[in-house]
Coordinates of C-alpha atoms in Angstrom, one line a residue:
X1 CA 133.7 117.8 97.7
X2 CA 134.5 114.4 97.2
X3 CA 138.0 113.2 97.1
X4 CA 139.6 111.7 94.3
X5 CA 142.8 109.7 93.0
X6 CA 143.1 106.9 91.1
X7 CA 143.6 104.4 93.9
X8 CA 140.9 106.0 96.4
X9 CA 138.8 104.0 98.2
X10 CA 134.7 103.4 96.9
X11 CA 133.6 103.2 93.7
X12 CA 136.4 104.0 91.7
X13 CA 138.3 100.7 92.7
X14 CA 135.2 98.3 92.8
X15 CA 135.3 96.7 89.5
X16 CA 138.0 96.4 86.4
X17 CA 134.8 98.0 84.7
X18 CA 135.3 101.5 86.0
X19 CA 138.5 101.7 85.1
X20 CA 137.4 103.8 81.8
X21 CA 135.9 105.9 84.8
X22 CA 138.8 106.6 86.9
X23 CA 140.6 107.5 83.6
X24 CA 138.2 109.8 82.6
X25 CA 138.1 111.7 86.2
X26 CA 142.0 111.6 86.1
X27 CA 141.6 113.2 83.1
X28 CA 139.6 115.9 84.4
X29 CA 141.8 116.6 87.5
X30 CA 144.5 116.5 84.9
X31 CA 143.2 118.9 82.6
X32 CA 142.5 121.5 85.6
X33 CA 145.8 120.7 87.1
X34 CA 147.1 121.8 84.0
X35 CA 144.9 125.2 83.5
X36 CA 145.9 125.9 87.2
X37 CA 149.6 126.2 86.5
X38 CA 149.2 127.7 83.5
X39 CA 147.2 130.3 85.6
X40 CA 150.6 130.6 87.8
X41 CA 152.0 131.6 84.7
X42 CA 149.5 134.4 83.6
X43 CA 149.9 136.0 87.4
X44 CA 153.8 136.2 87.4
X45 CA 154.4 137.1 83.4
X46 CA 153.0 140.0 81.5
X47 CA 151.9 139.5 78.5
X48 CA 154.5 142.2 77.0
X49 CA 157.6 142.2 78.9
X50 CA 159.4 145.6 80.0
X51 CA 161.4 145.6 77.1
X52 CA 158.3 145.8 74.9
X53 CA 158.1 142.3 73.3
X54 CA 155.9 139.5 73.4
X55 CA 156.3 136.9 76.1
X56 CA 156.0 133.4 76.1
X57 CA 153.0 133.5 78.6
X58 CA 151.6 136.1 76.6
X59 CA 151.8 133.8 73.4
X60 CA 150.6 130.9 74.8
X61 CA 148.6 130.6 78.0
X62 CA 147.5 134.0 78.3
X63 CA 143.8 133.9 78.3
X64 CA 143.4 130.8 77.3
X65 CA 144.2 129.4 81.2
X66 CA 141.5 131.1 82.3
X67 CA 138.8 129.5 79.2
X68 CA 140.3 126.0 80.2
X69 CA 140.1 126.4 84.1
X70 CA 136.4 127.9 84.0
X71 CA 135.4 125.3 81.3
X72 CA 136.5 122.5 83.7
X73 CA 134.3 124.1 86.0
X74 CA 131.5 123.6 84.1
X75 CA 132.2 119.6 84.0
X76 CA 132.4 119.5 87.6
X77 CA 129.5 121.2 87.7
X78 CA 127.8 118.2 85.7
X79 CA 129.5 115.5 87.9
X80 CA 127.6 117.0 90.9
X81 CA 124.7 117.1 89.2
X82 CA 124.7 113.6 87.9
X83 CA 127.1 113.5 85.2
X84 CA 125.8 111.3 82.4
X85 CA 122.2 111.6 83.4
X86 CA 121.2 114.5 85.1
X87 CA 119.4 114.0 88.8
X88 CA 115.9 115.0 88.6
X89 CA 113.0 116.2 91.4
X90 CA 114.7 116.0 94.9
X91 CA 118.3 114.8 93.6
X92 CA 117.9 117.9 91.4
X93 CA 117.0 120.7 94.2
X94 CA 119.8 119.2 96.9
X95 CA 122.2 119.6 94.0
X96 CA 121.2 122.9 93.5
X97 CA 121.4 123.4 97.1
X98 CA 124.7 122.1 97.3
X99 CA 126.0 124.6 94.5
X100 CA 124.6 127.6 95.6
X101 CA 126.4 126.8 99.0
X102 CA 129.7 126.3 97.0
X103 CA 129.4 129.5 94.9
X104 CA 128.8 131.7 98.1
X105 CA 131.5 130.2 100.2
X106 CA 134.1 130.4 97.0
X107 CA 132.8 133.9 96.3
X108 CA 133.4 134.8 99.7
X109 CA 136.8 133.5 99.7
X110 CA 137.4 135.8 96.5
X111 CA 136.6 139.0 98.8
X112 CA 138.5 137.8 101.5
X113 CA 141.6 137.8 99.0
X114 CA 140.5 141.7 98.3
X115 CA 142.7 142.7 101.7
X116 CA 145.7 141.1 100.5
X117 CA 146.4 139.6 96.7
X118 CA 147.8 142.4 94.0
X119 CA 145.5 143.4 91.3
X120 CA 142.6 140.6 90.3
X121 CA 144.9 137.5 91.0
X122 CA 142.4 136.4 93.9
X123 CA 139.7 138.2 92.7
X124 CA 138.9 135.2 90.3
X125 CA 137.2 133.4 93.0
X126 CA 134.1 136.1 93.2
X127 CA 133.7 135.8 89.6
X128 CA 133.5 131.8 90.5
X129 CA 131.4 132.2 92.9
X130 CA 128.8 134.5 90.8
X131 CA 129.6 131.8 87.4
X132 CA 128.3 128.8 90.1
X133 CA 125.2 130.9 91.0
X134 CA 124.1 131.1 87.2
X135 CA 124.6 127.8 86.5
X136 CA 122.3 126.8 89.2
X137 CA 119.1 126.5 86.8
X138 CA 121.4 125.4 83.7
X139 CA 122.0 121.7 85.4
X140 CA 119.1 120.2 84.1
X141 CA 119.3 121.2 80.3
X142 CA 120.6 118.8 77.8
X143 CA 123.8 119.4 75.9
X144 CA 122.8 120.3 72.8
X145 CA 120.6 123.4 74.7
X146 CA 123.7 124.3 76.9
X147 CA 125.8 124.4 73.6
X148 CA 123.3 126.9 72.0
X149 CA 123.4 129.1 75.0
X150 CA 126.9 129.4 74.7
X151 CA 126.8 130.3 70.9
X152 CA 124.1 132.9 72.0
X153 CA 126.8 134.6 74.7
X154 CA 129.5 134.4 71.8
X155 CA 127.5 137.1 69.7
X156 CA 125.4 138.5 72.5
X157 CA 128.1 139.0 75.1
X158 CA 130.3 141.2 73.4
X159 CA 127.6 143.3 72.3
X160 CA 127.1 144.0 75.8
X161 CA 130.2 144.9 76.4
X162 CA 130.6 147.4 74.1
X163 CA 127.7 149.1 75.1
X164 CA 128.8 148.9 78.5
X165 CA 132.2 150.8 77.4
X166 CA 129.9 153.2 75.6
X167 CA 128.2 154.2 78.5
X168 CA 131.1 154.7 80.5
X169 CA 130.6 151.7 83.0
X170 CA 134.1 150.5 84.0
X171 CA 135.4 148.4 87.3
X172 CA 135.0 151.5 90.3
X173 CA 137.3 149.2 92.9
X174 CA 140.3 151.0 93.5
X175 CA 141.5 149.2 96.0
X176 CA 139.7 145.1 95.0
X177 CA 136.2 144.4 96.6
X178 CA 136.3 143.2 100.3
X179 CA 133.9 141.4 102.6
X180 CA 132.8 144.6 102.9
X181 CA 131.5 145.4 99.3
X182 CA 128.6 143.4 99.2
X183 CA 127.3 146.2 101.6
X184 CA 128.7 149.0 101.0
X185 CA 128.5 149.2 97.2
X186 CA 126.3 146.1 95.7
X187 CA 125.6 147.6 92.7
X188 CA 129.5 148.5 91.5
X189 CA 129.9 145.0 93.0
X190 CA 127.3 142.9 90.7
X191 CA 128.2 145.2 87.3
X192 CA 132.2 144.0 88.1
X193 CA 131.3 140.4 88.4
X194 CA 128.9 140.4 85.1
X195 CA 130.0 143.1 82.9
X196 CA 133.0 145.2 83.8
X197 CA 135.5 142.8 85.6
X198 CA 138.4 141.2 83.9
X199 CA 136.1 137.4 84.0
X200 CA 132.8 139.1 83.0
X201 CA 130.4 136.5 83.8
X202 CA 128.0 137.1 80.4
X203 CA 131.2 135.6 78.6
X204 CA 132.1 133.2 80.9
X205 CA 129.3 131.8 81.3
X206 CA 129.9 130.7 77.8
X207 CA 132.3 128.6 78.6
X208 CA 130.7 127.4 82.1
X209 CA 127.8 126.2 79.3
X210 CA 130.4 124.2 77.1
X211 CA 131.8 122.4 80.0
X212 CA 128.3 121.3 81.7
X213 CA 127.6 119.9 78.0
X214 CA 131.0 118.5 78.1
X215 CA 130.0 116.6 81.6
X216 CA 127.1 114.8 79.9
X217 CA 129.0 113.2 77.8
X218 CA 131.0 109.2 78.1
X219 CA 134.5 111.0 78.8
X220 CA 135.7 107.3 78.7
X221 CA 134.7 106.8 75.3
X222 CA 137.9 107.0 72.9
X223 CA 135.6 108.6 70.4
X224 CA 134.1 111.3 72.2
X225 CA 138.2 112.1 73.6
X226 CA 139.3 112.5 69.8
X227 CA 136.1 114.3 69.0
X228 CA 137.0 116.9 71.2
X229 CA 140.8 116.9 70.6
X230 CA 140.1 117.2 66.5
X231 CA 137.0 119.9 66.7
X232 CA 138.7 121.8 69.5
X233 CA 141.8 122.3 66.7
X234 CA 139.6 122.8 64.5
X235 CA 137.8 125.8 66.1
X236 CA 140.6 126.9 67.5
X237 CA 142.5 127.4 64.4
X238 CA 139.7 128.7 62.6
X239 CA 139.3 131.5 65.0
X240 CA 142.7 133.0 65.1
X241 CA 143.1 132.4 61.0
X242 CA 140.1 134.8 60.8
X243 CA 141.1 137.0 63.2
X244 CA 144.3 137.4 61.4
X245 CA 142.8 137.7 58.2
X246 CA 139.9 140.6 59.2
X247 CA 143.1 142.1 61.2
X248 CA 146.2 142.1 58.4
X249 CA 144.8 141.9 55.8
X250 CA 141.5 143.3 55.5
X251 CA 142.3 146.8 57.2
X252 CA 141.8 145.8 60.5
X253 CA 145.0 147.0 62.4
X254 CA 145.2 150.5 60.8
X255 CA 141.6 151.0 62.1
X256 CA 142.1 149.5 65.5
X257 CA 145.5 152.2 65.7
X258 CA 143.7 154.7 65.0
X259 CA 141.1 154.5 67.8
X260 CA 143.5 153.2 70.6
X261 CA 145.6 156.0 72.5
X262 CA 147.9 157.8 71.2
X263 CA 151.4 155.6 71.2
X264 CA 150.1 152.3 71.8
X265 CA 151.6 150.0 69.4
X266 CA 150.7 147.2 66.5
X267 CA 151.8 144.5 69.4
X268 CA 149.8 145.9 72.0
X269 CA 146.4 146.2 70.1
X270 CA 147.0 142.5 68.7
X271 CA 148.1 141.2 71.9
X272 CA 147.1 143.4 74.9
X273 CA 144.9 145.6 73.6
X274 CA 141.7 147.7 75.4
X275 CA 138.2 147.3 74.3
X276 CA 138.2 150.6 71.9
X277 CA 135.0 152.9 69.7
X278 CA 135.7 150.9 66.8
X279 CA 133.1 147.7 65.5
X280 CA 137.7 146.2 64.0
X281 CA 137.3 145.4 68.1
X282 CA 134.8 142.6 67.2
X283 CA 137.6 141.2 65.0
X284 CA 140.4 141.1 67.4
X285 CA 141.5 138.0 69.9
X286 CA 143.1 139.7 72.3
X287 CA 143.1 137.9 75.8
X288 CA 140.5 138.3 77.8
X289 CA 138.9 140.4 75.5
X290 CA 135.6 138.7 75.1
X291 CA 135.6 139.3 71.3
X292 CA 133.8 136.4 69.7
X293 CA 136.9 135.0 68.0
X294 CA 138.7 135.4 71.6
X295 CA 135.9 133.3 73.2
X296 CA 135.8 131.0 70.4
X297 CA 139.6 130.4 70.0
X298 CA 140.4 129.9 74.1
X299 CA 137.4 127.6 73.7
X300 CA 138.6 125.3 71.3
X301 CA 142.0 125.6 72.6
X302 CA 140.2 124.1 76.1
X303 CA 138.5 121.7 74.7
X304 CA 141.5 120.4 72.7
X305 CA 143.3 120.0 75.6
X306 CA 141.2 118.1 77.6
X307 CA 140.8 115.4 74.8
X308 CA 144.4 115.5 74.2
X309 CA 144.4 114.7 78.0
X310 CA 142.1 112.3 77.7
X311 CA 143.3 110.5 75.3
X312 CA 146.9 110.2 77.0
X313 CA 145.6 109.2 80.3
X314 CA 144.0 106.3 78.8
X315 CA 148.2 104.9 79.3
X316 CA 149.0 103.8 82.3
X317 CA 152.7 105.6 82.3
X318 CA 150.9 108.9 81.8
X319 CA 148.3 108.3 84.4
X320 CA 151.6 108.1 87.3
X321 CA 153.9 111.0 85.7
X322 CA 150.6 113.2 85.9
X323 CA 149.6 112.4 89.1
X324 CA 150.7 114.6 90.9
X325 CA 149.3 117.1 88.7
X326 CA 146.4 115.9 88.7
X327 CA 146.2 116.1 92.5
X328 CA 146.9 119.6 92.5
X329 CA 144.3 119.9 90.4
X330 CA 142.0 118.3 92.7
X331 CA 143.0 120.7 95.2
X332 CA 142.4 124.4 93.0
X333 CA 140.6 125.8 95.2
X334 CA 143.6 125.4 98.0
X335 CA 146.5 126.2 95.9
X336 CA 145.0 129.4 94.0
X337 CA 144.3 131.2 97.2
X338 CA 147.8 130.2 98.6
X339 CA 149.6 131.5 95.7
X340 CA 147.4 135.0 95.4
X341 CA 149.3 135.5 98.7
X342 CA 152.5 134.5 98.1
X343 CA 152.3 137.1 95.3
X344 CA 151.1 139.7 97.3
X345 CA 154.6 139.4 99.4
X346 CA 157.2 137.7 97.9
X347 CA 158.5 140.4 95.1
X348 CA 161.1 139.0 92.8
X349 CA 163.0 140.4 89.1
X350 CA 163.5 136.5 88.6
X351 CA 160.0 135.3 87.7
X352 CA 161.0 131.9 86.1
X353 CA 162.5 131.0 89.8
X354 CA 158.9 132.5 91.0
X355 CA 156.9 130.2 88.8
X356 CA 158.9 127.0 89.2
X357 CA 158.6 127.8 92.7
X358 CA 155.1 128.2 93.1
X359 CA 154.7 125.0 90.6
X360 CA 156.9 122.9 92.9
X361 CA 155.1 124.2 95.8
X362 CA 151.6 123.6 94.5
X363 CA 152.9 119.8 93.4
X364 CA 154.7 118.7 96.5
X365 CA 151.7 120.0 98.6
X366 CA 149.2 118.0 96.8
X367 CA 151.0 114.9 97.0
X368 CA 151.9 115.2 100.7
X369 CA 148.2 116.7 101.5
X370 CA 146.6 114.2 99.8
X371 CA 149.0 110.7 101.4
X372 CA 148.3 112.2 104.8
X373 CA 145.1 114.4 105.2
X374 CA 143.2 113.6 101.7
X375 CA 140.7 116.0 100.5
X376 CA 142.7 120.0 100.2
X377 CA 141.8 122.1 103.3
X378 CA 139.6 124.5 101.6
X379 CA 137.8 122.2 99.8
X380 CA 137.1 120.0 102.7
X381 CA 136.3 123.8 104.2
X382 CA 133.8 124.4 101.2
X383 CA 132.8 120.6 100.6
X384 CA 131.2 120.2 104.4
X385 CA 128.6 122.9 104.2
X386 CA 127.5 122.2 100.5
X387 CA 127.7 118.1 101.0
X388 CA 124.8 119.7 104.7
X389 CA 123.2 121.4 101.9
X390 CA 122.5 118.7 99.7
X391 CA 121.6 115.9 102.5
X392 CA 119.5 118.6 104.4
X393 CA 117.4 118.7 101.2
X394 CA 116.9 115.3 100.4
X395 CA 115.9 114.9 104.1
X396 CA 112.6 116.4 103.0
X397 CA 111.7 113.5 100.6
X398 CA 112.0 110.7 103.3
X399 CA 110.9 108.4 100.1
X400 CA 114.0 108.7 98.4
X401 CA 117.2 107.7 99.1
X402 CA 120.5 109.8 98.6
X403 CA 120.8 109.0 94.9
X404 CA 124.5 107.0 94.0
X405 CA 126.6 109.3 92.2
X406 CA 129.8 109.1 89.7
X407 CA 133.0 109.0 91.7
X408 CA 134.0 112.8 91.9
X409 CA 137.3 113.7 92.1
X410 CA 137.0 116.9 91.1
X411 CA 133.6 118.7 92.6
X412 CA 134.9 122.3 92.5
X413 CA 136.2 123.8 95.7
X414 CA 137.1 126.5 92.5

């Protein structure tokens, strides 16, 4: 993985002409930094507290962190690749090479989690890991393809899921998948990671597709930034005004009552309700859910955010208050699996002191990390073996040369 900060050496400081191109990486590592700690969020909060109302996290980030973090994936994903122009012929198989490499060491990392974090807080990274595998012969297709594959998993995927609850396939892990898993029960393992896990891969793959489109595009174009900002709104508002209208209004919510269990209430169908025998699910947007206006909605939420983000690191005051966020999210990969574990033993009733903890944390260690040691441990971990990969591939072309690639920041160790 290649290291990144505004003021690292190579590339990024040659010329006052990259400086559009540092912005728009800082962006990026903003934009996961940001879906990172709003990920903190989602694994201290519930979405409905013990006292039976809505919480802030639930309202907010829930869901959506998980949309904005995968999409950014998908960008990083295109910066490997080539960014603007895709790498073709050798270029194209040793980044191939490097991503599969990537996606089994993350993947692996997710299992390894299995012995320790609480519920699916580390399990994430084997749903990464399977998401990185897919995209592996997606890096070569144009934008405007990727963007109609996406629209294809918002009808198709939940479809799938449905008839996956139909047919009584649900997550069989009780306790998480281990390093063992792979071997002792592949076929519960690979149905978790596409269909019946909490990050089903045939929906967020969706948004894996959105963010390699997203990665061909001049991210240090004021126009494009805007673009995003306005039609991410646009979506995203959209989705949840027709949720709320097929829900409230058009009998939605009776129905949707009716075929949950018995005592589960109007906020717990609208906000954390189950995937239930009734076609009302397709209308609802409840987190995680897959429902098409779910995935559209977190989508254009993500996307709005990173051209907000965009836009306002394009001021120089911005770009050194969000630094340090921005090197956290440089460093996901690092600072994920160190927090899975922190949750697994430190219990507390105060979980605003948790969170601000864990942000703190996650801040001051990126900052220190990265003026001492540079690149996160685990993605330096991940980075060597996939960065093998790559060269070990172009070795067999002695013709070409390693081709020059966009300054990466933010190559996904996650």
């Amino acid at each position: 993985m290649a290291h990144a900060h505004t003021e690292s050496t190579g590339t990024a400081s040659a010329t006052t002409a990259s400086a559009p191109v540092r912005n728009r990486f800082l962006g990026v590592d903003v934009t996961r930094g940001i879906a990172l700690l709003a990920m903190l969020a989602t694994n201290v909060w519930e979405v409905i507290g013990d006292d039976g109302r809505l919480t802030l996290t639930g309202m907010t980030v829930t869901g959506r962190a998980a949309t904005l973090f995968v999409m950014v994936a998908g960008i990083s994903l295109a910066f490997i690749s080539g960014g603007r122009r895709p790498v073709q012929g050798t270029a194209r198989r040793a980044a191939r090479a490097n991503i599969a490499v990537r996606a089994v060491l993350i993947g692996v990392l997710g299992l390894a989690l299995g012995y320790v974090s609480p519920e699916m807080v580390g399990m994430i990274l084997t749903f990464y890991g399977m998401f990185f595998l897919l995209a592996i012969p997606l890096i070569g297709l144009r934008p405007r393809m990727l963007v109609g594959i996406a629209a294809a998993l918002v009808v198709a995927s939940p479809l799938v899921l449905m008839a996956a609850h139909n047919l009584g396939l649900e997550d069989e892990f009780d306790p998480l998948p281990t390093l063992t898993s792979p071997f002792t029960d592949p076929v519960d393992l690979l149905l978790l990671v596409l269909v019946t896990g909490v990050f089903p891969a045939v929906t967020y793959m969706a948004y894996i597709c959105v963010g390699l489109a997203i990665g061909r595009l001049d991210l240090s174009s004021t126009r494009i930034a805007v673009r995003l900002l306005v039609g991410g709104l646009a979506l995203a508002v959209a989705a949840w005004f027709l949720s709320w209208l097929l829900v409230f209004r058009l009998g939605g919510l009776p129905a949707l009552l009716a075929a949950s269990e018995p005592g589960t209430t109007a906020t717990e169908v609208v906000w954390d309700g189950d995937l239930v025998h009734s076609w009302w699910w397709l209308a609802q947007r409840v987190h995680h859910s897959g429902t098409p206006l779910d995935m559209l909605g977190t989508l254009g939420s993500a996307v709005a955010v990173l051209g907000a983000v965009l836009l306002l690191c394009r001021l120089r005051i911005a770009q050194r208050l969000l630094r340090p966020v921005a090197l956290a999210g440089s460093m996901t990969l690092t600072v994920y699996a160190t927090h899975a574990v922190v949750l697994a033993f430190v219990s507390t009733d105060d979980l605003l002191a948790l969170w601000l903890g864990l942000v703190i944390g996650a801040l001051l260690f990126a900052v220190l990390w990265n003026r001492w040691m540079g690149q996160g441990p685990l993605e330096r971990l991940v980075a060597i073996p996939a960065d093998r990969a790559r060269r070990a591939v172009l070795a067999r072309d002695p013709a070409r040369r390693e081709p020059r690639r966009d300054p990466q920041p933010s190559e996904p160790g996650t």
